[in-house]
Structures are given as C-alpha cells and as structure tokens.
C-alpha cells in the first residue's frame, strides 16, 4: 500500500495514471505504436509499388504481330468428294427357270463374249416337255384333218338333202337336219384348228424354256462374280437369282462420287478432276465429269448429289469398287494476287496505349487483353479489310476478294503489293 507522508495531500487517480504512463482508457503508448506499425508497412508497400510502376513505364504489355507475305501465283479452286470406281456397264445374269445346275463354264475374271454359255441347267424334264408338246401338236393336226373330212362329208350330205327337198322327194325336216350336221362339222373344224394353235404355243414355250436352260452372257466383258456351282439348285420363284455379274470393258470405267449440296452448284459437265485410290496412294488418276444427277441422296440428314466422271483405265490398274477421293477443279486463276485466309479473319487487339486515360488505381489493376471478334472467311466479290504493319502499328487496308481455295484468297482490288506483309495473328507480351 502506498503511504503518504503526514502533512502531504493524497494524490488523485489522474495523477497516478499519469505517473504510470497510462492514458485515460488504461492503454500504454507502446500499445498504440504496435497497432500503427502494420498500417505503416502496407502504406509503404503501396507507395513503393506505385513508384516502381511509374518508374518503369506503367507496366504496359507489348503486342507481337505475326505476318505473312502477299504474293502472286496460280489459284486453283477445287471441290473434294469421295466415291467409288465402277464399270461403265455392269449386268447381273440370272436364271428364269428353276432346276439343277448341270455345268458352269466360267469363273471369276473369265473373259466372255456376248452369247457365250456361262452355265447350263439340267434339261431332262425340259426336253421331255418339248417332246410331249410336239406330240400334242401332231394330235391337233390330225384332229384338224379329221374335222375337215367330216365337214366335206356333211356338206355333201347337205347338198343331196337340198336336192331331194327341192324335188319334194324328202321332207323339209330332213334337209334342216342335214344342214345342222354340216354346221356342227364346220364348228368342229374351227375348234380343231384352235387346238393346233394351242399346241404350237405350248411347243414354242417348252422350246424356249429348253433354250433358257443355257445361261448365256448378254454382253462381252469380264466375269466379276460367280455365285453358282455345278449341282446347285436354282429356285426362280418370285425373283430371279443372280448367278453371274458381268462387267463390260474395264478399260473404260467411271467414278461415282457424292457431292455435298453446298458444292454441287459449282460443278459443270466437262470439268477436269484428279483422284487417288488407297491401292496407289502416290499416284493420281485423271477424270472428267460426264453427268451430275438431279436425284438427291439423303443419309442421316445429309443431302448429296451423285456426279459421274469418265475414267481411262487402259492399264487396268483400277478395279471395280475401289474407294476414291476426287478433287474437281471448278475455277482456275493463273496469275492472282494472294493473301492467306487468316489475314482476312484477323482484327487487331486493343493496345496498352488505349488504357493511358485510366485512373491511377485502374492502371495498377491488371487488364485482360481484348481482341475484336474474328470475321468469317471471304466470299467471292465481297469487301474485306486486311491489316499491315506501318511504322510498327497495324494499318487497315480495304480490299475486294475473289476466288478462294480455303487456304488463300485472290485479291481483286486494294492497295496491296506483292511481298508486302499482312498480319495474320498477334499476341501480348510483357
């Protein structure tokens, strides 16, 4: 306990706090200092960063441009399509008759001429049918002869009956009976003659069936497929079965390709093309368009049109059914001023100088780079803008574009010269 000498006044509470270095709330000056230090450090850090930012130029980013040269050259516009190589004329050979195959005279790849016998069915039943119908014809012919004799007899009897009736030797009734008999004889003769026609028709049919037992080639060419063997049974009930496939002269073939509906408007008969097949990937084969079919083909919502191209296969390298990829030339520009298509899609980004008007705090905050929306590829006759570097900065050059092959586009009008470089891309660095 603090003792106060006698005769001295007792100190008050304020005096005691002052002697101990305490403020009115009981906190020391050291405690206030400790609270101030973190704020001082933060302020110094911000001030240092701002000074560095101002000293080193504000921390702006540098734009690096990628350019490619403008040049003159030949431009070839092509339409690509896939399809298959096929014979110009291909025939499926069937049998109209049912029966057992007696012999097969050809095999795969066999050369044949029109009329050659490819196979033959068993003819025993067919030959018997022919003989039976021949006999029926003879019977019908005999019936006609018999009916003709009967007619002659009845006509004679009618003449006698008429003579006797006229002289009233016999009654009128006897004459009429003789006349009816003669009429019946005439009708029997006509019926017999009709039976001859029936017999002849049946004989003709049976002889035709016998001839059809020999399956012959309708055209000259090469046997592509054979689907029958000796001893096999052929059933030609509702649909004639295909026994052989014959391809006419394989030295002249055709390429059938499916052209997208977006490209078919560029095609025309006579246009040149080249194509490749997997069997000879390093070789290209020439072709030209013979016809473009109007009938659409739709597969899973995709519409295509069939184009048929003439193919010379004199060396017989190409085989029916080979898959081919064709490039059809739809336009050629022998001397065009060309720019990359990427240059037509390019638009310059926003540069660092464009942010110089921002406030101090805004300049301290990072700003994401900005690029104007890309533009679509050029189309023939459209007006476009390309960008070139002039004095280190992008400069817009209005141009008119022509044909394009998907990689480069023809410039038909504009202040561009060969070897001048156009901007195709840019990136921020810094």
PDB file of N, CA and C in Angstrom, residues 52-136:
ATOM      1  N   UNK A  52       7.439   2.135 -58.481  1.00  0.00           N
ATOM      2  CA  UNK A  52       8.041   1.256 -59.482  1.00  0.00           C
ATOM      3  C   UNK A  52       7.231   1.263 -60.774  1.00  0.00           C
ATOM      4  N   UNK A  53       5.912   1.254 -60.636  1.00  0.00           N
ATOM      5  CA  UNK A  53       5.039   1.271 -61.815  1.00  0.00           C
ATOM      6  C   UNK A  53       5.303   2.517 -62.651  1.00  0.00           C
ATOM      7  N   UNK A  54       5.386   3.677 -61.953  1.00  0.00           N
ATOM      8  CA  UNK A  54       5.622   4.919 -62.676  1.00  0.00           C
ATOM      9  C   UNK A  54       7.031   4.978 -63.232  1.00  0.00           C
ATOM     10  N   UNK A  55       8.005   4.401 -62.518  1.00  0.00           N
ATOM     11  CA  UNK A  55       9.402   4.475 -62.928  1.00  0.00           C
ATOM     12  C   UNK A  55       9.653   3.626 -64.171  1.00  0.00           C
ATOM     13  N   UNK A  56       9.051   2.432 -64.220  1.00  0.00           N
ATOM     14  CA  UNK A  56       9.312   1.521 -65.340  1.00  0.00           C
ATOM     15  C   UNK A  56       8.244   1.604 -66.434  1.00  0.00           C
ATOM     16  N   UNK A  57       7.537   2.671 -66.498  1.00  0.00           N
ATOM     17  CA  UNK A  57       6.657   2.913 -67.641  1.00  0.00           C
ATOM     18  C   UNK A  57       5.257   2.413 -67.479  1.00  0.00           C
ATOM     19  N   UNK A  58       4.784   2.156 -66.282  1.00  0.00           N
ATOM     20  CA  UNK A  58       3.387   1.812 -66.094  1.00  0.00           C
ATOM     21  C   UNK A  58       3.067   0.362 -66.302  1.00  0.00           C
ATOM     22  N   UNK A  59       4.028  -0.547 -66.579  1.00  0.00           N
ATOM     23  CA  UNK A  59       3.767  -1.984 -66.675  1.00  0.00           C
ATOM     24  C   UNK A  59       2.944  -2.378 -67.875  1.00  0.00           C
ATOM     25  N   UNK A  60       2.931  -1.635 -68.999  1.00  0.00           N
ATOM     26  CA  UNK A  60       2.132  -1.986 -70.162  1.00  0.00           C
ATOM     27  C   UNK A  60       2.666  -3.217 -70.884  1.00  0.00           C
ATOM     28  N   UNK A  61       1.772  -3.927 -71.657  1.00  0.00           N
ATOM     29  CA  UNK A  61       2.156  -5.103 -72.415  1.00  0.00           C
ATOM     30  C   UNK A  61       2.515  -4.711 -73.834  1.00  0.00           C
ATOM     31  N   UNK A  62       3.415  -5.479 -74.446  1.00  0.00           N
ATOM     32  CA  UNK A  62       3.849  -5.243 -75.826  1.00  0.00           C
ATOM     33  C   UNK A  62       3.164  -6.260 -76.734  1.00  0.00           C
ATOM     34  N   UNK A  63       2.650  -5.795 -77.866  1.00  0.00           N
ATOM     35  CA  UNK A  63       1.959  -6.665 -78.817  1.00  0.00           C
ATOM     36  C   UNK A  63       2.949  -7.128 -79.881  1.00  0.00           C
ATOM     37  N   UNK A  64       3.027  -8.448 -80.071  1.00  0.00           N
ATOM     38  CA  UNK A  64       3.892  -9.037 -81.093  1.00  0.00           C
ATOM     39  C   UNK A  64       3.005  -9.531 -82.232  1.00  0.00           C
ATOM     40  N   UNK A  65       3.307  -9.127 -83.469  1.00  0.00           N
ATOM     41  CA  UNK A  65       2.477  -9.454 -84.622  1.00  0.00           C
ATOM     42  C   UNK A  65       3.134 -10.543 -85.465  1.00  0.00           C
ATOM     43  N   UNK A  66       2.302 -11.445 -85.979  1.00  0.00           N
ATOM     44  CA  UNK A  66       2.744 -12.474 -86.920  1.00  0.00           C
ATOM     45  C   UNK A  66       2.255 -12.086 -88.306  1.00  0.00           C
ATOM     46  N   UNK A  67       3.165 -12.041 -89.258  1.00  0.00           N
ATOM     47  CA  UNK A  67       2.804 -11.600 -90.607  1.00  0.00           C
ATOM     48  C   UNK A  67       3.200 -12.652 -91.638  1.00  0.00           C
ATOM     49  N   UNK A  68       2.545 -12.576 -92.775  1.00  0.00           N
ATOM     50  CA  UNK A  68       2.880 -13.423 -93.921  1.00  0.00           C
ATOM     51  C   UNK A  68       2.858 -12.559 -95.169  1.00  0.00           C
ATOM     52  N   UNK A  69       3.671 -12.916 -96.173  1.00  0.00           N
ATOM     53  CA  UNK A  69       3.783 -12.042 -97.345  1.00  0.00           C
ATOM     54  C   UNK A  69       2.620 -12.217 -98.319  1.00  0.00           C
ATOM     55  N   UNK A  70       2.300 -11.123 -98.992  1.00  0.00           N
ATOM     56  CA  UNK A  70       1.396 -11.167-100.139  1.00  0.00           C
ATOM     57  C   UNK A  70       2.212 -11.629-101.340  1.00  0.00           C
ATOM     58  N   UNK A  71       1.639 -12.486-102.179  1.00  0.00           N
ATOM     59  CA  UNK A  71       2.407 -12.973-103.326  1.00  0.00           C
ATOM     60  C   UNK A  71       1.480 -13.248-104.498  1.00  0.00           C
ATOM     61  N   UNK A  72       2.092 -13.347-105.660  1.00  0.00           N
ATOM     62  CA  UNK A  72       1.348 -13.699-106.869  1.00  0.00           C
ATOM     63  C   UNK A  72       1.573 -15.174-107.187  1.00  0.00           C
ATOM     64  N   UNK A  73       0.521 -15.803-107.710  1.00  0.00           N
ATOM     65  CA  UNK A  73       0.629 -17.209-108.057  1.00  0.00           C
ATOM     66  C   UNK A  73      -0.666 -17.718-108.654  1.00  0.00           C
ATOM     67  N   UNK A  74      -0.632 -18.965-109.069  1.00  0.00           N
ATOM     68  CA  UNK A  74      -1.823 -19.605-109.637  1.00  0.00           C
ATOM     69  C   UNK A  74      -2.728 -20.085-108.511  1.00  0.00           C
ATOM     70  N   UNK A  75      -4.014 -19.845-108.672  1.00  0.00           N
ATOM     71  CA  UNK A  75      -5.005 -20.277-107.683  1.00  0.00           C
ATOM     72  C   UNK A  75      -5.953 -21.270-108.349  1.00  0.00           C
ATOM     73  N   UNK A  76      -6.061 -22.433-107.745  1.00  0.00           N
ATOM     74  CA  UNK A  76      -6.962 -23.469-108.250  1.00  0.00           C
ATOM     75  C   UNK A  76      -7.998 -23.777-107.185  1.00  0.00           C
ATOM     76  N   UNK A  77      -9.259 -23.570-107.527  1.00  0.00           N
ATOM     77  CA  UNK A  77     -10.357 -23.841-106.599  1.00  0.00           C
ATOM     78  C   UNK A  77     -10.897 -25.237-106.899  1.00  0.00           C
ATOM     79  N   UNK A  78     -10.925 -26.074-105.885  1.00  0.00           N
ATOM     80  CA  UNK A  78     -11.339 -27.463-106.066  1.00  0.00           C
ATOM     81  C   UNK A  78     -12.479 -27.816-105.119  1.00  0.00           C
ATOM     82  N   UNK A  79     -13.285 -28.757-105.559  1.00  0.00           N
ATOM     83  CA  UNK A  79     -14.322 -29.364-104.723  1.00  0.00           C
ATOM     84  C   UNK A  79     -13.925 -30.814-104.492  1.00  0.00           C
ATOM     85  N   UNK A  80     -13.840 -31.200-103.246  1.00  0.00           N
ATOM     86  CA  UNK A  80     -13.449 -32.568-102.908  1.00  0.00           C
ATOM     87  C   UNK A  80     -14.687 -33.424-102.677  1.00  0.00           C
ATOM     88  N   UNK A  81     -14.600 -34.662-103.112  1.00  0.00           N
ATOM     89  CA  UNK A  81     -15.704 -35.606-102.934  1.00  0.00           C
ATOM     90  C   UNK A  81     -15.138 -37.015-102.923  1.00  0.00           C
ATOM     91  N   UNK A  82     -15.852 -37.912-102.295  1.00  0.00           N
ATOM     92  CA  UNK A  82     -15.437 -39.312-102.233  1.00  0.00           C
ATOM     93  C   UNK A  82     -16.474 -40.180-102.929  1.00  0.00           C
ATOM     94  N   UNK A  83     -16.023 -41.320-103.404  1.00  0.00           N
ATOM     95  CA  UNK A  83     -16.920 -42.246-104.083  1.00  0.00           C
ATOM     96  C   UNK A  83     -16.199 -43.536-104.389  1.00  0.00           C
ATOM     97  N   UNK A  84     -16.611 -44.195-105.454  1.00  0.00           N
ATOM     98  CA  UNK A  84     -16.018 -45.482-105.809  1.00  0.00           C
ATOM     99  C   UNK A  84     -15.934 -45.615-107.323  1.00  0.00           C
ATOM    100  N   UNK A  85     -14.954 -46.408-107.752  1.00  0.00           N
ATOM    101  CA  UNK A  85     -14.763 -46.702-109.169  1.00  0.00           C
ATOM    102  C   UNK A  85     -15.691 -47.854-109.550  1.00  0.00           C
ATOM    103  N   UNK A  86     -16.406 -47.687-110.665  1.00  0.00           N
ATOM    104  CA  UNK A  86     -17.360 -48.704-111.108  1.00  0.00           C
ATOM    105  C   UNK A  86     -17.229 -48.917-112.613  1.00  0.00           C
ATOM    106  N   UNK A  87     -17.619 -50.103-113.106  1.00  0.00           N
ATOM    107  CA  UNK A  87     -17.656 -50.310-114.561  1.00  0.00           C
ATOM    108  C   UNK A  87     -18.700 -49.395-115.196  1.00  0.00           C
ATOM    109  N   UNK A  88     -18.469 -49.034-116.454  1.00  0.00           N
ATOM    110  CA  UNK A  88     -19.445 -48.195-117.143  1.00  0.00           C
ATOM    111  C   UNK A  88     -20.738 -48.955-117.406  1.00  0.00           C
ATOM    112  N   UNK A  89     -20.634 -50.268-117.612  1.00  0.00           N
ATOM    113  CA  UNK A  89     -21.823 -51.097-117.835  1.00  0.00           C
ATOM    114  C   UNK A  89     -21.621 -52.421-117.111  1.00  0.00           C
ATOM    115  N   UNK A  90     -22.520 -52.727-116.221  1.00  0.00           N
ATOM    116  CA  UNK A  90     -22.429 -53.946-115.414  1.00  0.00           C
ATOM    117  C   UNK A  90     -23.786 -54.644-115.438  1.00  0.00           C
ATOM    118  N   UNK A  91     -23.786 -55.949-115.746  1.00  0.00           N
ATOM    119  CA  UNK A  91     -25.028 -56.689-115.920  1.00  0.00           C
ATOM    120  C   UNK A  91     -25.051 -57.871-114.962  1.00  0.00           C
ATOM    121  N   UNK A  92     -26.182 -58.030-114.274  1.00  0.00           N
ATOM    122  CA  UNK A  92     -26.416 -59.213-113.440  1.00  0.00           C
ATOM    123  C   UNK A  92     -27.129 -60.260-114.284  1.00  0.00           C
ATOM    124  N   UNK A  93     -26.535 -61.427-114.381  1.00  0.00           N
ATOM    125  CA  UNK A  93     -27.096 -62.515-115.181  1.00  0.00           C
ATOM    126  C   UNK A  93     -27.833 -63.468-114.256  1.00  0.00           C
ATOM    127  N   UNK A  94     -29.110 -63.705-114.557  1.00  0.00           N
ATOM    128  CA  UNK A  94     -29.956 -64.548-113.712  1.00  0.00           C
ATOM    129  C   UNK A  94     -30.511 -65.714-114.518  1.00  0.00           C
ATOM    130  N   UNK A  95     -31.234 -66.570-113.824  1.00  0.00           N
ATOM    131  CA  UNK A  95     -31.929 -67.689-114.456  1.00  0.00           C
ATOM    132  C   UNK A  95     -33.429 -67.500-114.290  1.00  0.00           C
ATOM    133  N   UNK A  96     -34.146 -67.620-115.398  1.00  0.00           N
ATOM    134  CA  UNK A  96     -35.599 -67.518-115.340  1.00  0.00           C
ATOM    135  C   UNK A  96     -36.248 -68.836-114.939  1.00  0.00           C
ATOM    136  N   UNK A  97     -35.465 -69.902-114.944  1.00  0.00           N
ATOM    137  CA  UNK A  97     -36.003 -71.229-114.664  1.00  0.00           C
ATOM    138  C   UNK A  97     -35.484 -71.754-113.343  1.00  0.00           C
ATOM    139  N   UNK A  98     -36.228 -72.644-112.770  1.00  0.00           N
ATOM    140  CA  UNK A  98     -35.777 -73.390-111.597  1.00  0.00           C
ATOM    141  C   UNK A  98     -35.241 -74.739-112.061  1.00  0.00           C
ATOM    142  N   UNK A  99     -34.240 -75.212-111.368  1.00  0.00           N
ATOM    143  CA  UNK A  99     -33.679 -76.505-111.743  1.00  0.00           C
ATOM    144  C   UNK A  99     -32.326 -76.722-111.110  1.00  0.00           C
ATOM    145  N   UNK A 100     -31.692 -77.793-111.530  1.00  0.00           N
ATOM    146  CA  UNK A 100     -30.376 -78.163-111.021  1.00  0.00           C
ATOM    147  C   UNK A 100     -29.312 -77.759-112.025  1.00  0.00           C
ATOM    148  N   UNK A 101     -28.237 -77.144-111.535  1.00  0.00           N
ATOM    149  CA  UNK A 101     -27.152 -76.696-112.405  1.00  0.00           C
ATOM    150  C   UNK A 101     -26.349 -77.910-112.853  1.00  0.00           C
ATOM    151  N   UNK A 102     -26.294 -78.111-114.167  1.00  0.00           N
ATOM    152  CA  UNK A 102     -25.541 -79.240-114.703  1.00  0.00           C
ATOM    153  C   UNK A 102     -24.064 -78.899-114.854  1.00  0.00           C
ATOM    154  N   UNK A 103     -23.768 -77.689-115.357  1.00  0.00           N
ATOM    155  CA  UNK A 103     -22.371 -77.318-115.591  1.00  0.00           C
ATOM    156  C   UNK A 103     -22.201 -75.818-115.479  1.00  0.00           C
ATOM    157  N   UNK A 104     -20.990 -75.393-115.093  1.00  0.00           N
ATOM    158  CA  UNK A 104     -20.593 -73.980-115.043  1.00  0.00           C
ATOM    159  C   UNK A 104     -19.337 -73.846-115.886  1.00  0.00           C
ATOM    160  N   UNK A 105     -19.370 -72.974-116.862  1.00  0.00           N
ATOM    161  CA  UNK A 105     -18.294 -72.905-117.851  1.00  0.00           C
ATOM    162  C   UNK A 105     -17.312 -71.756-117.640  1.00  0.00           C
ATOM    163  N   UNK A 106     -17.569 -70.850-116.682  1.00  0.00           N
ATOM    164  CA  UNK A 106     -16.681 -69.706-116.455  1.00  0.00           C
ATOM    165  C   UNK A 106     -16.398 -69.576-114.968  1.00  0.00           C
ATOM    166  N   UNK A 107     -15.392 -68.747-114.657  1.00  0.00           N
ATOM    167  CA  UNK A 107     -15.031 -68.490-113.265  1.00  0.00           C
ATOM    168  C   UNK A 107     -14.786 -66.996-113.114  1.00  0.00           C
ATOM    169  N   UNK A 108     -14.358 -66.587-111.920  1.00  0.00           N
ATOM    170  CA  UNK A 108     -14.026 -65.183-111.686  1.00  0.00           C
ATOM    171  C   UNK A 108     -12.961 -64.726-112.685  1.00  0.00           C
ATOM    172  N   UNK A 109     -13.129 -63.486-113.171  1.00  0.00           N
ATOM    173  CA  UNK A 109     -12.179 -62.834-114.079  1.00  0.00           C
ATOM    174  C   UNK A 109     -12.129 -63.467-115.465  1.00  0.00           C
ATOM    175  N   UNK A 110     -13.025 -64.410-115.766  1.00  0.00           N
ATOM    176  CA  UNK A 110     -13.020 -65.024-117.095  1.00  0.00           C
ATOM    177  C   UNK A 110     -13.508 -64.017-118.132  1.00  0.00           C
ATOM    178  N   UNK A 111     -12.773 -63.856-119.237  1.00  0.00           N
ATOM    179  CA  UNK A 111     -13.280 -63.000-120.317  1.00  0.00           C
ATOM    180  C   UNK A 111     -14.377 -63.736-121.082  1.00  0.00           C
ATOM    181  N   UNK A 112     -15.413 -63.034-121.438  1.00  0.00           N
ATOM    182  CA  UNK A 112     -16.525 -63.647-122.170  1.00  0.00           C
ATOM    183  C   UNK A 112     -16.947 -62.730-123.306  1.00  0.00           C
ATOM    184  N   UNK A 113     -17.613 -63.356-124.291  1.00  0.00           N
ATOM    185  CA  UNK A 113     -18.204 -62.606-125.390  1.00  0.00           C
ATOM    186  C   UNK A 113     -19.716 -62.736-125.320  1.00  0.00           C
ATOM    187  N   UNK A 114     -20.393 -61.838-125.963  1.00  0.00           N
ATOM    188  CA  UNK A 114     -21.855 -61.901-125.966  1.00  0.00           C
ATOM    189  C   UNK A 114     -22.307 -63.217-126.594  1.00  0.00           C
ATOM    190  N   UNK A 115     -23.178 -63.940-125.910  1.00  0.00           N
ATOM    191  CA  UNK A 115     -23.688 -65.211-126.406  1.00  0.00           C
ATOM    192  C   UNK A 115     -22.977 -66.423-125.859  1.00  0.00           C
ATOM    193  N   UNK A 116     -21.851 -66.236-125.173  1.00  0.00           N
ATOM    194  CA  UNK A 116     -21.146 -67.382-124.587  1.00  0.00           C
ATOM    195  C   UNK A 116     -22.008 -68.030-123.507  1.00  0.00           C
ATOM    196  N   UNK A 117     -21.974 -69.371-123.436  1.00  0.00           N
ATOM    197  CA  UNK A 117     -22.734 -70.105-122.430  1.00  0.00           C
ATOM    198  C   UNK A 117     -21.959 -70.070-121.114  1.00  0.00           C
ATOM    199  N   UNK A 118     -22.556 -69.460-120.103  1.00  0.00           N
ATOM    200  CA  UNK A 118     -21.910 -69.366-118.794  1.00  0.00           C
ATOM    201  C   UNK A 118     -22.173 -70.604-117.948  1.00  0.00           C
ATOM    202  N   UNK A 119     -23.394 -71.100-117.998  1.00  0.00           N
ATOM    203  CA  UNK A 119     -23.773 -72.290-117.224  1.00  0.00           C
ATOM    204  C   UNK A 119     -24.976 -72.930-117.899  1.00  0.00           C
ATOM    205  N   UNK A 120     -25.273 -74.171-117.499  1.00  0.00           N
ATOM    206  CA  UNK A 120     -26.395 -74.891-118.097  1.00  0.00           C
ATOM    207  C   UNK A 120     -27.123 -75.678-117.023  1.00  0.00           C
ATOM    208  N   UNK A 121     -28.448 -75.611-117.060  1.00  0.00           N
ATOM    209  CA  UNK A 121     -29.275 -76.370-116.128  1.00  0.00           C
ATOM    210  C   UNK A 121     -29.550 -77.764-116.685  1.00  0.00           C
ATOM    211  N   UNK A 122     -29.986 -78.647-115.820  1.00  0.00           N
ATOM    212  CA  UNK A 122     -30.382 -79.982-116.253  1.00  0.00           C
ATOM    213  C   UNK A 122     -31.600 -79.865-117.173  1.00  0.00           C
ATOM    214  N   UNK A 123     -31.538 -80.542-118.329  1.00  0.00           N
ATOM    215  CA  UNK A 123     -32.573 -80.365-119.356  1.00  0.00           C
ATOM    216  C   UNK A 123     -33.449 -81.591-119.560  1.00  0.00           C
ATOM    217  N   UNK A 124     -33.332 -82.611-118.746  1.00  0.00           N
ATOM    218  CA  UNK A 124     -34.108 -83.834-118.983  1.00  0.00           C
ATOM    219  C   UNK A 124     -35.604 -83.553-118.985  1.00  0.00           C
ATOM    220  N   UNK A 125     -36.095 -82.892-117.949  1.00  0.00           N
ATOM    221  CA  UNK A 125     -37.527 -82.605-117.868  1.00  0.00           C
ATOM    222  C   UNK A 125     -37.947 -81.634-118.956  1.00  0.00           C
ATOM    223  N   UNK A 126     -37.089 -80.665-119.234  1.00  0.00           N
ATOM    224  CA  UNK A 126     -37.433 -79.687-120.257  1.00  0.00           C
ATOM    225  C   UNK A 126     -37.507 -80.332-121.635  1.00  0.00           C
ATOM    226  N   UNK A 127     -36.570 -81.219-121.925  1.00  0.00           N
ATOM    227  CA  UNK A 127     -36.595 -81.909-123.220  1.00  0.00           C
ATOM    228  C   UNK A 127     -37.821 -82.800-123.339  1.00  0.00           C
ATOM    229  N   UNK A 128     -38.190 -83.454-122.237  1.00  0.00           N
ATOM    230  CA  UNK A 128     -39.392 -84.301-122.264  1.00  0.00           C
ATOM    231  C   UNK A 128     -40.640 -83.466-122.501  1.00  0.00           C
ATOM    232  N   UNK A 129     -40.675 -82.296-121.915  1.00  0.00           N
ATOM    233  CA  UNK A 129     -41.828 -81.417-122.130  1.00  0.00           C
ATOM    234  C   UNK A 129     -41.919 -80.994-123.589  1.00  0.00           C
ATOM    235  N   UNK A 130     -40.777 -80.740-124.204  1.00  0.00           N
ATOM    236  CA  UNK A 130     -40.775 -80.372-125.620  1.00  0.00           C
ATOM    237  C   UNK A 130     -41.333 -81.508-126.469  1.00  0.00           C
ATOM    238  N   UNK A 131     -40.880 -82.725-126.206  1.00  0.00           N
ATOM    239  CA  UNK A 131     -41.370 -83.869-126.982  1.00  0.00           C
ATOM    240  C   UNK A 131     -42.861 -84.075-126.771  1.00  0.00           C
ATOM    241  N   UNK A 132     -43.318 -83.893-125.539  1.00  0.00           N
ATOM    242  CA  UNK A 132     -44.741 -84.046-125.254  1.00  0.00           C
ATOM    243  C   UNK A 132     -45.572 -83.028-126.031  1.00  0.00           C
ATOM    244  N   UNK A 133     -45.099 -81.810-126.069  1.00  0.00           N
ATOM    245  CA  UNK A 133     -45.841 -80.769-126.781  1.00  0.00           C
ATOM    246  C   UNK A 133     -45.791 -80.973-128.297  1.00  0.00           C
ATOM    247  N   UNK A 134     -44.718 -81.541-128.784  1.00  0.00           N
ATOM    248  CA  UNK A 134     -44.669 -81.862-130.207  1.00  0.00           C
ATOM    249  C   UNK A 134     -45.712 -82.932-130.553  1.00  0.00           C
ATOM    250  N   UNK A 135     -45.837 -83.898-129.659  1.00  0.00           N
ATOM    251  CA  UNK A 135     -46.849 -84.942-129.885  1.00  0.00           C
ATOM    252  C   UNK A 135     -48.251 -84.351-129.838  1.00  0.00           C
ATOM    253  N   UNK A 136     -48.485 -83.446-128.906  1.00  0.00           N
ATOM    254  CA  UNK A 136     -49.799 -82.798-128.830  1.00  0.00           C
ATOM    255  C   UNK A 136     -50.101 -82.032-130.112  1.00  0.00           C
TER     256      UNK A 136
END
